[in-house]
Short mmCIF file of N, CA, C and O in Angstrom, two decimals:
data_model
loop_
_atom_site.label_atom_id
_atom_site.label_comp_id
_atom_site.label_asym_id
_atom_site.label_seq_id
_atom_site.Cartn_x
_atom_site.Cartn_y
_atom_site.Cartn_z
N MET A 1 -119.14 -88.52 128.55
CA MET A 1 -120.08 -89.33 127.84
C MET A 1 -120.98 -90.01 128.86
O MET A 1 -120.60 -90.20 130.01
N SER A 2 -122.16 -90.34 128.43
CA SER A 2 -123.12 -90.99 129.31
C SER A 2 -123.33 -92.42 128.83
O SER A 2 -123.44 -92.67 127.63
N ALA A 3 -123.37 -93.35 129.78
CA ALA A 3 -123.62 -94.76 129.47
C ALA A 3 -124.99 -95.12 130.02
O ALA A 3 -125.34 -94.74 131.13
N LYS A 4 -125.76 -95.84 129.25
CA LYS A 4 -127.09 -96.30 129.65
C LYS A 4 -127.13 -97.82 129.63
O LYS A 4 -126.48 -98.45 128.79
N LEU A 5 -127.91 -98.41 130.56
CA LEU A 5 -127.99 -99.86 130.66
C LEU A 5 -129.43 -100.25 130.97
O LEU A 5 -130.03 -99.70 131.89
N ASP A 6 -129.98 -101.18 130.18
CA ASP A 6 -131.31 -101.74 130.46
C ASP A 6 -131.11 -103.13 131.06
O ASP A 6 -130.40 -103.96 130.48
N THR A 7 -131.72 -103.38 132.20
CA THR A 7 -131.66 -104.69 132.83
C THR A 7 -133.07 -105.15 133.14
O THR A 7 -133.99 -104.35 133.26
N ALA A 8 -133.23 -106.45 133.30
CA ALA A 8 -134.51 -107.02 133.70
C ALA A 8 -134.25 -108.16 134.67
O ALA A 8 -133.42 -109.04 134.39
N GLU A 9 -134.92 -108.14 135.80
CA GLU A 9 -134.81 -109.19 136.80
C GLU A 9 -136.19 -109.83 136.89
O GLU A 9 -137.14 -109.19 137.35
N PRO A 10 -136.34 -111.10 136.44
CA PRO A 10 -137.65 -111.72 136.36
C PRO A 10 -138.45 -111.72 137.68
O PRO A 10 -139.65 -111.55 137.66
N ASP A 11 -137.77 -111.89 138.81
CA ASP A 11 -138.51 -111.91 140.09
C ASP A 11 -138.48 -110.57 140.81
O ASP A 11 -138.86 -110.48 141.97
N ALA A 12 -138.01 -109.53 140.12
CA ALA A 12 -137.98 -108.16 140.66
C ALA A 12 -137.09 -108.01 141.89
O ALA A 12 -137.24 -107.06 142.65
N SER A 13 -136.14 -108.94 142.10
CA SER A 13 -135.21 -108.77 143.22
C SER A 13 -134.20 -107.68 142.87
O SER A 13 -133.97 -107.38 141.70
N PRO A 14 -133.58 -107.08 143.89
CA PRO A 14 -132.65 -105.98 143.63
C PRO A 14 -131.41 -106.43 142.84
O PRO A 14 -130.96 -107.56 142.98
N ILE A 15 -130.87 -105.52 142.06
CA ILE A 15 -129.62 -105.77 141.35
C ILE A 15 -128.62 -104.68 141.70
O ILE A 15 -129.00 -103.59 142.14
N THR A 16 -127.35 -105.00 141.53
CA THR A 16 -126.29 -104.01 141.65
C THR A 16 -125.51 -104.01 140.35
O THR A 16 -125.40 -105.03 139.67
N VAL A 17 -124.98 -102.84 140.01
CA VAL A 17 -124.19 -102.71 138.79
C VAL A 17 -122.87 -102.05 139.15
O VAL A 17 -122.85 -101.01 139.81
N ALA A 18 -121.77 -102.67 138.75
CA ALA A 18 -120.44 -102.09 138.92
C ALA A 18 -119.97 -101.64 137.54
O ALA A 18 -119.89 -102.44 136.61
N TRP A 19 -119.68 -100.35 137.42
CA TRP A 19 -119.19 -99.77 136.17
C TRP A 19 -117.67 -99.67 136.24
O TRP A 19 -117.12 -99.18 137.23
N ILE A 20 -116.97 -100.10 135.18
CA ILE A 20 -115.51 -100.07 135.16
C ILE A 20 -115.04 -99.59 133.79
O ILE A 20 -115.55 -100.05 132.75
N LEU A 21 -114.08 -98.69 133.78
CA LEU A 21 -113.40 -98.29 132.55
C LEU A 21 -111.99 -98.86 132.63
O LEU A 21 -111.26 -98.61 133.60
N GLN A 22 -111.61 -99.62 131.62
CA GLN A 22 -110.31 -100.30 131.63
C GLN A 22 -109.60 -100.08 130.30
O GLN A 22 -110.22 -100.07 129.23
N TYR A 23 -108.29 -99.89 130.38
CA TYR A 23 -107.45 -99.76 129.19
C TYR A 23 -107.43 -101.09 128.45
O TYR A 23 -107.40 -102.15 129.07
N ASP A 24 -107.45 -101.05 127.14
CA ASP A 24 -107.35 -102.26 126.32
C ASP A 24 -106.00 -102.23 125.61
O ASP A 24 -105.83 -101.52 124.62
N PRO A 25 -105.03 -102.99 126.12
CA PRO A 25 -103.66 -102.92 125.56
C PRO A 25 -103.52 -103.53 124.17
O PRO A 25 -102.47 -103.42 123.56
N ALA A 26 -104.56 -104.20 123.67
CA ALA A 26 -104.51 -104.84 122.35
C ALA A 26 -103.34 -105.80 122.23
O ALA A 26 -102.71 -105.92 121.19
N SER A 27 -103.03 -106.46 123.33
CA SER A 27 -101.99 -107.48 123.35
C SER A 27 -102.63 -108.72 123.95
O SER A 27 -102.98 -108.73 125.13
N TYR A 28 -102.81 -109.73 123.14
CA TYR A 28 -103.55 -110.91 123.59
C TYR A 28 -102.64 -112.13 123.58
O TYR A 28 -101.88 -112.35 122.67
N LYS A 29 -102.78 -112.93 124.63
CA LYS A 29 -101.98 -114.15 124.76
C LYS A 29 -102.89 -115.34 124.48
O LYS A 29 -104.11 -115.23 124.51
N THR A 30 -102.28 -116.50 124.26
CA THR A 30 -103.05 -117.71 124.02
C THR A 30 -102.54 -118.83 124.92
O THR A 30 -101.45 -118.74 125.48
N GLY A 31 -103.33 -119.84 125.02
CA GLY A 31 -102.89 -121.03 125.74
C GLY A 31 -102.81 -120.87 127.24
O GLY A 31 -102.09 -121.62 127.90
N GLY A 32 -103.50 -119.92 127.82
CA GLY A 32 -103.50 -119.76 129.27
C GLY A 32 -102.28 -119.04 129.81
O GLY A 32 -101.99 -119.12 131.00
N ASP A 33 -101.53 -118.33 128.95
CA ASP A 33 -100.38 -117.57 129.42
C ASP A 33 -100.81 -116.53 130.44
O ASP A 33 -101.88 -115.92 130.32
N ALA A 34 -99.97 -116.31 131.44
CA ALA A 34 -100.25 -115.29 132.45
C ALA A 34 -100.26 -113.91 131.80
O ALA A 34 -99.47 -113.64 130.90
N GLU A 35 -101.18 -113.09 132.23
CA GLU A 35 -101.31 -111.75 131.67
C GLU A 35 -101.71 -110.80 132.78
O GLU A 35 -102.66 -111.07 133.53
N ALA A 36 -101.01 -109.70 132.90
CA ALA A 36 -101.34 -108.71 133.93
C ALA A 36 -102.67 -108.04 133.61
O ALA A 36 -103.02 -107.87 132.44
N SER A 37 -103.39 -107.66 134.64
CA SER A 37 -104.64 -106.94 134.45
C SER A 37 -104.34 -105.54 133.93
O SER A 37 -103.48 -104.84 134.47
N PRO A 38 -105.02 -105.09 132.89
CA PRO A 38 -104.77 -103.75 132.35
C PRO A 38 -105.19 -102.67 133.36
O PRO A 38 -106.03 -102.92 134.22
N PRO A 39 -104.65 -101.48 133.24
CA PRO A 39 -105.03 -100.39 134.14
C PRO A 39 -106.53 -100.08 134.03
O PRO A 39 -107.12 -100.19 132.96
N SER A 40 -107.12 -99.72 135.16
CA SER A 40 -108.50 -99.27 135.17
C SER A 40 -108.56 -97.88 135.78
O SER A 40 -107.60 -97.43 136.41
N PHE A 41 -109.67 -97.20 135.60
CA PHE A 41 -109.79 -95.79 135.94
C PHE A 41 -111.08 -95.52 136.72
O PHE A 41 -112.06 -95.01 136.17
N PRO A 42 -111.11 -95.85 138.01
CA PRO A 42 -112.33 -95.65 138.79
C PRO A 42 -112.76 -94.19 138.87
O PRO A 42 -113.96 -93.90 138.97
N GLU A 43 -111.81 -93.27 138.80
CA GLU A 43 -112.15 -91.85 138.88
C GLU A 43 -112.88 -91.37 137.61
O GLU A 43 -113.47 -90.29 137.60
N ALA A 44 -112.86 -92.19 136.56
CA ALA A 44 -113.53 -91.83 135.32
C ALA A 44 -115.04 -92.05 135.37
O ALA A 44 -115.78 -91.55 134.54
N ILE A 45 -115.51 -92.81 136.37
CA ILE A 45 -116.93 -93.12 136.51
C ILE A 45 -117.54 -92.22 137.56
O ILE A 45 -117.06 -92.12 138.68
N ALA A 46 -118.64 -91.55 137.20
CA ALA A 46 -119.33 -90.65 138.12
C ALA A 46 -120.84 -90.84 137.98
O ALA A 46 -121.33 -91.30 136.94
N ASN A 47 -121.56 -90.48 139.03
CA ASN A 47 -123.03 -90.54 139.02
C ASN A 47 -123.55 -91.91 138.60
O ASN A 47 -124.53 -92.01 137.85
N ALA A 48 -122.89 -92.96 139.08
CA ALA A 48 -123.25 -94.32 138.67
C ALA A 48 -124.51 -94.81 139.40
O ALA A 48 -124.63 -94.64 140.61
N THR A 49 -125.42 -95.38 138.63
CA THR A 49 -126.61 -96.02 139.16
C THR A 49 -126.72 -97.39 138.51
O THR A 49 -125.86 -97.77 137.72
N SER A 50 -127.80 -98.10 138.78
CA SER A 50 -127.99 -99.41 138.14
C SER A 50 -128.41 -99.29 136.68
O SER A 50 -128.43 -100.28 135.96
N SER A 51 -128.70 -98.07 136.22
CA SER A 51 -129.11 -97.91 134.82
C SER A 51 -128.27 -96.92 134.01
O SER A 51 -128.45 -96.82 132.80
N SER A 52 -127.35 -96.20 134.67
CA SER A 52 -126.54 -95.24 133.91
C SER A 52 -125.29 -94.84 134.69
O SER A 52 -125.19 -95.06 135.89
N ALA A 53 -124.37 -94.24 133.96
CA ALA A 53 -123.15 -93.69 134.57
C ALA A 53 -122.58 -92.65 133.63
O ALA A 53 -122.72 -92.75 132.41
N ASP A 54 -121.94 -91.64 134.21
CA ASP A 54 -121.20 -90.66 133.42
C ASP A 54 -119.75 -91.11 133.38
O ASP A 54 -119.19 -91.51 134.41
N VAL A 55 -119.16 -91.06 132.20
CA VAL A 55 -117.78 -91.54 132.02
C VAL A 55 -116.94 -90.43 131.41
O VAL A 55 -117.28 -89.87 130.37
N THR A 56 -115.82 -90.11 132.06
CA THR A 56 -114.85 -89.15 131.54
C THR A 56 -113.66 -89.95 131.03
O THR A 56 -113.02 -90.68 131.79
N MET A 57 -113.37 -89.82 129.77
CA MET A 57 -112.29 -90.60 129.17
C MET A 57 -110.93 -90.05 129.60
O MET A 57 -110.76 -88.84 129.74
N PRO A 58 -109.95 -90.94 129.81
CA PRO A 58 -108.59 -90.51 130.16
C PRO A 58 -107.97 -89.68 129.03
O PRO A 58 -108.40 -89.74 127.88
N ARG A 59 -106.92 -88.93 129.36
CA ARG A 59 -106.28 -88.07 128.37
C ARG A 59 -105.38 -88.84 127.41
O ARG A 59 -105.00 -88.33 126.37
N PHE A 60 -105.01 -90.08 127.76
CA PHE A 60 -104.14 -90.86 126.89
C PHE A 60 -104.95 -91.53 125.80
O PHE A 60 -106.01 -92.11 126.05
N GLY A 61 -104.45 -91.47 124.58
CA GLY A 61 -105.10 -92.10 123.45
C GLY A 61 -104.95 -93.61 123.49
O GLY A 61 -104.10 -94.15 124.18
N GLY A 62 -105.82 -94.27 122.76
CA GLY A 62 -105.75 -95.71 122.66
C GLY A 62 -107.11 -96.35 122.89
O GLY A 62 -108.13 -95.68 123.00
N GLY A 63 -107.08 -97.67 122.97
CA GLY A 63 -108.30 -98.43 123.18
C GLY A 63 -108.65 -98.58 124.64
O GLY A 63 -107.77 -98.74 125.50
N TYR A 64 -109.93 -98.54 124.92
CA TYR A 64 -110.47 -98.73 126.27
C TYR A 64 -111.71 -99.60 126.16
O TYR A 64 -112.29 -99.75 125.09
N ARG A 65 -112.13 -100.15 127.28
CA ARG A 65 -113.39 -100.89 127.35
C ARG A 65 -114.16 -100.42 128.57
O ARG A 65 -113.61 -100.29 129.66
N ARG A 66 -115.45 -100.17 128.35
CA ARG A 66 -116.34 -99.81 129.45
C ARG A 66 -117.16 -101.06 129.78
O ARG A 66 -117.83 -101.63 128.92
N PHE A 67 -117.06 -101.51 131.03
CA PHE A 67 -117.75 -102.71 131.48
C PHE A 67 -118.90 -102.34 132.42
O PHE A 67 -118.78 -101.38 133.20
N ALA A 68 -119.96 -103.14 132.38
CA ALA A 68 -121.03 -103.07 133.36
C ALA A 68 -121.23 -104.50 133.88
O ALA A 68 -121.61 -105.39 133.13
N TYR A 69 -120.91 -104.71 135.17
CA TYR A 69 -121.10 -106.01 135.81
C TYR A 69 -122.40 -105.95 136.61
O TYR A 69 -122.51 -105.15 137.54
N VAL A 70 -123.36 -106.79 136.26
CA VAL A 70 -124.67 -106.80 136.89
C VAL A 70 -124.80 -108.05 137.76
O VAL A 70 -124.51 -109.16 137.30
N ARG A 71 -125.22 -107.86 139.02
CA ARG A 71 -125.40 -108.99 139.95
C ARG A 71 -126.75 -108.87 140.64
O ARG A 71 -127.19 -107.77 140.96
N ASP A 72 -127.36 -110.04 140.88
CA ASP A 72 -128.60 -110.03 141.66
C ASP A 72 -128.36 -110.66 143.03
O ASP A 72 -127.23 -111.07 143.33
N THR A 73 -129.39 -110.76 143.83
CA THR A 73 -129.24 -111.26 145.20
C THR A 73 -129.28 -112.78 145.28
O THR A 73 -129.20 -113.34 146.36
N HIS A 74 -129.40 -113.46 144.13
CA HIS A 74 -129.46 -114.93 144.10
C HIS A 74 -128.21 -115.55 143.50
O HIS A 74 -128.21 -116.73 143.17
N GLY A 75 -127.17 -114.77 143.31
CA GLY A 75 -125.93 -115.28 142.73
C GLY A 75 -125.87 -115.20 141.22
O GLY A 75 -124.90 -115.64 140.62
N GLY A 76 -126.89 -114.65 140.59
CA GLY A 76 -126.88 -114.49 139.14
C GLY A 76 -126.05 -113.27 138.76
O GLY A 76 -125.93 -112.32 139.52
N ALA A 77 -125.48 -113.32 137.57
CA ALA A 77 -124.64 -112.21 137.12
C ALA A 77 -124.60 -112.16 135.60
O ALA A 77 -124.87 -113.16 134.93
N ALA A 78 -124.27 -110.99 135.09
CA ALA A 78 -124.07 -110.79 133.66
C ALA A 78 -123.07 -109.65 133.49
O ALA A 78 -122.87 -108.85 134.40
N VAL A 79 -122.43 -109.61 132.33
CA VAL A 79 -121.49 -108.53 132.05
C VAL A 79 -121.68 -108.06 130.61
O VAL A 79 -122.01 -108.86 129.73
N ALA A 80 -121.52 -106.77 130.42
CA ALA A 80 -121.53 -106.18 129.08
C ALA A 80 -120.31 -105.28 128.97
O ALA A 80 -119.87 -104.71 129.97
N ASN A 81 -119.75 -105.20 127.77
CA ASN A 81 -118.63 -104.26 127.58
C ASN A 81 -118.72 -103.65 126.19
O ASN A 81 -119.24 -104.24 125.26
N VAL A 82 -118.22 -102.42 126.12
CA VAL A 82 -118.22 -101.66 124.88
C VAL A 82 -116.80 -101.19 124.61
O VAL A 82 -116.18 -100.56 125.47
N PRO A 83 -116.24 -101.51 123.43
CA PRO A 83 -114.91 -100.99 123.09
C PRO A 83 -115.01 -99.52 122.70
O PRO A 83 -115.95 -99.09 122.04
N LEU A 84 -114.03 -98.74 123.14
CA LEU A 84 -113.96 -97.31 122.85
C LEU A 84 -112.55 -96.97 122.39
O LEU A 84 -111.58 -97.60 122.83
N PHE A 85 -112.42 -95.97 121.53
CA PHE A 85 -111.10 -95.51 121.11
C PHE A 85 -111.00 -94.02 121.39
O PHE A 85 -111.89 -93.25 121.03
N VAL A 86 -109.90 -93.64 122.03
CA VAL A 86 -109.67 -92.24 122.39
C VAL A 86 -108.48 -91.71 121.59
O VAL A 86 -107.43 -92.35 121.53
N THR A 87 -108.66 -90.54 120.99
CA THR A 87 -107.56 -89.84 120.37
C THR A 87 -107.05 -88.85 121.40
O THR A 87 -107.80 -88.01 121.87
N GLY A 88 -105.80 -88.98 121.80
CA GLY A 88 -105.28 -88.11 122.85
C GLY A 88 -103.78 -88.18 122.94
O GLY A 88 -103.10 -88.59 122.00
N ASP A 89 -103.25 -87.79 124.12
CA ASP A 89 -101.82 -87.81 124.36
C ASP A 89 -101.26 -89.21 124.16
O ASP A 89 -101.94 -90.20 124.37
N THR A 90 -99.99 -89.28 123.77
CA THR A 90 -99.34 -90.56 123.63
C THR A 90 -98.71 -90.96 124.96
O THR A 90 -98.49 -90.13 125.83
N GLY A 91 -98.44 -92.21 125.10
CA GLY A 91 -97.86 -92.72 126.34
C GLY A 91 -98.85 -93.64 127.01
O GLY A 91 -100.05 -93.52 126.85
N PRO A 92 -98.34 -94.57 127.78
CA PRO A 92 -99.23 -95.53 128.43
C PRO A 92 -99.99 -94.91 129.59
O PRO A 92 -99.45 -94.06 130.31
N PRO A 93 -101.23 -95.30 129.79
CA PRO A 93 -101.95 -94.81 130.96
C PRO A 93 -101.40 -95.47 132.22
O PRO A 93 -100.83 -96.55 132.16
N GLU A 94 -101.55 -94.80 133.33
CA GLU A 94 -101.07 -95.32 134.59
C GLU A 94 -102.18 -96.03 135.34
O GLU A 94 -103.33 -95.62 135.29
N GLN A 95 -101.82 -97.10 136.04
CA GLN A 95 -102.78 -97.85 136.86
C GLN A 95 -103.25 -96.96 138.00
O GLN A 95 -102.43 -96.35 138.68
N THR A 96 -104.56 -96.88 138.21
CA THR A 96 -105.09 -96.08 139.32
C THR A 96 -105.88 -96.92 140.31
O THR A 96 -106.50 -96.39 141.20
N THR A 97 -105.88 -98.24 140.14
CA THR A 97 -106.58 -99.09 141.10
C THR A 97 -105.61 -99.99 141.81
O THR A 97 -104.50 -100.17 141.44
#
């Protein structure tokens, strides 16, 4: 699948975008309880630029989130994420980061 991103930097300074695909365990805690970071899949992101990336979904079924972290050279930042659902093999995905 292909992901597209539109960004705008008012002063035209350079931006960087980090693309991340992360498993969504659908287990949420409250009250500041400690929670382990879900597995992420850096090998799933290819041909990444500041405006697009190709994403190969893992073979395990379940919920995932695709994140785009945008940063400029002045300390500004933004994040966007899209929930995705994969129908696939059963079993938990393995951490690859």
